[in-house]
Short mmCIF file of C-alpha atoms in Angstrom, two decimals:
data_model
loop_
_atom_site.label_atom_id
_atom_site.label_comp_id
_atom_site.label_asym_id
_atom_site.label_seq_id
_atom_site.Cartn_x
_atom_site.Cartn_y
_atom_site.Cartn_z
CA UNK A 165 22.53 -28.48 10.54
CA UNK A 166 25.76 -28.05 12.50
CA UNK A 167 27.91 -30.60 14.27
CA UNK A 168 30.22 -30.30 17.21
CA UNK A 169 32.44 -33.19 18.29
CA UNK A 170 34.73 -33.60 21.27
CA UNK A 171 35.83 -35.92 23.94
CA UNK A 172 34.48 -36.01 27.52
CA UNK A 173 37.02 -37.32 30.31
CA UNK A 174 36.01 -38.80 33.57
CA UNK A 175 32.83 -40.70 32.62
CA UNK A 176 32.49 -44.21 34.12
CA UNK A 177 28.85 -45.28 33.89
CA UNK A 178 25.49 -44.79 32.05
CA UNK A 179 24.55 -42.14 34.73
CA UNK A 180 27.64 -40.07 33.67
CA UNK A 181 26.50 -40.32 29.99
CA UNK A 182 22.95 -39.16 30.95
CA UNK A 183 24.25 -36.25 32.98
CA UNK A 184 26.40 -35.02 30.10
CA UNK A 185 23.45 -35.40 27.56
CA UNK A 186 21.05 -33.52 29.84
CA UNK A 187 23.37 -30.66 30.39
CA UNK A 188 24.49 -30.26 26.73
CA UNK A 189 21.00 -30.81 25.51
CA UNK A 190 19.79 -27.67 27.41
CA UNK A 191 22.08 -25.40 25.17
CA UNK A 192 20.13 -23.23 22.74
CA UNK A 193 19.58 -24.82 19.29
CA UNK A 194 20.79 -28.28 20.35
CA UNK A 195 18.75 -30.81 18.34
CA UNK A 196 20.66 -34.07 19.30
CA UNK A 197 23.37 -35.24 21.71
CA UNK A 198 25.21 -38.61 21.42
CA UNK A 199 27.85 -39.76 23.94
CA UNK A 200 29.88 -42.89 23.65
CA UNK A 201 30.92 -44.14 27.17
CA UNK A 202 33.75 -46.22 26.05
CA UNK A 203 35.51 -43.68 23.84
CA UNK A 204 34.22 -40.62 25.56
CA UNK A 205 33.21 -39.23 22.16
CA UNK A 206 30.57 -36.43 22.33
CA UNK A 207 28.72 -35.45 19.16
CA UNK A 208 26.30 -32.65 19.21
CA UNK A 209 23.95 -31.59 16.42
CA UNK A 210 22.33 -28.07 16.55
CA UNK A 211 20.38 -25.65 14.37
CA UNK A 212 23.08 -23.06 14.88
CA UNK A 213 26.84 -23.18 15.32
CA UNK A 214 27.91 -23.94 19.04
CA UNK A 215 31.06 -22.46 20.52
CA UNK A 216 33.54 -24.78 22.24
CA UNK A 217 33.26 -22.63 25.36
CA UNK A 218 29.40 -23.14 25.63
CA UNK A 219 29.79 -27.01 25.19
CA UNK A 220 32.68 -27.01 27.61
CA UNK A 221 30.72 -25.19 30.18
CA UNK A 222 27.84 -27.57 29.90
CA UNK A 223 30.10 -30.60 30.20
CA UNK A 224 31.69 -29.05 33.29
CA UNK A 225 28.31 -28.29 34.81
CA UNK A 226 27.71 -32.06 34.55
CA UNK A 227 31.01 -32.77 36.47
CA UNK A 228 33.30 -33.71 33.55
CA UNK A 229 36.08 -32.22 31.43
CA UNK A 230 35.80 -31.65 27.58
CA UNK A 231 38.92 -32.23 25.61
CA UNK A 232 39.66 -32.13 21.89
#
């Protein structure tokens, strides 16, 4: 099991969280996605290592910015 963590900027509501979870969850090998609205913390578990670029692209596809 591999874990990727980062911070998502720009989320303001539960729909924002759902959008990020949906896009990141579509990445190959992803088994779980957790997003905390208050802190912006994104935690992704996967069966294989994920690149920061892949996660960043998915977050941007949802309309937000990945930092850290």
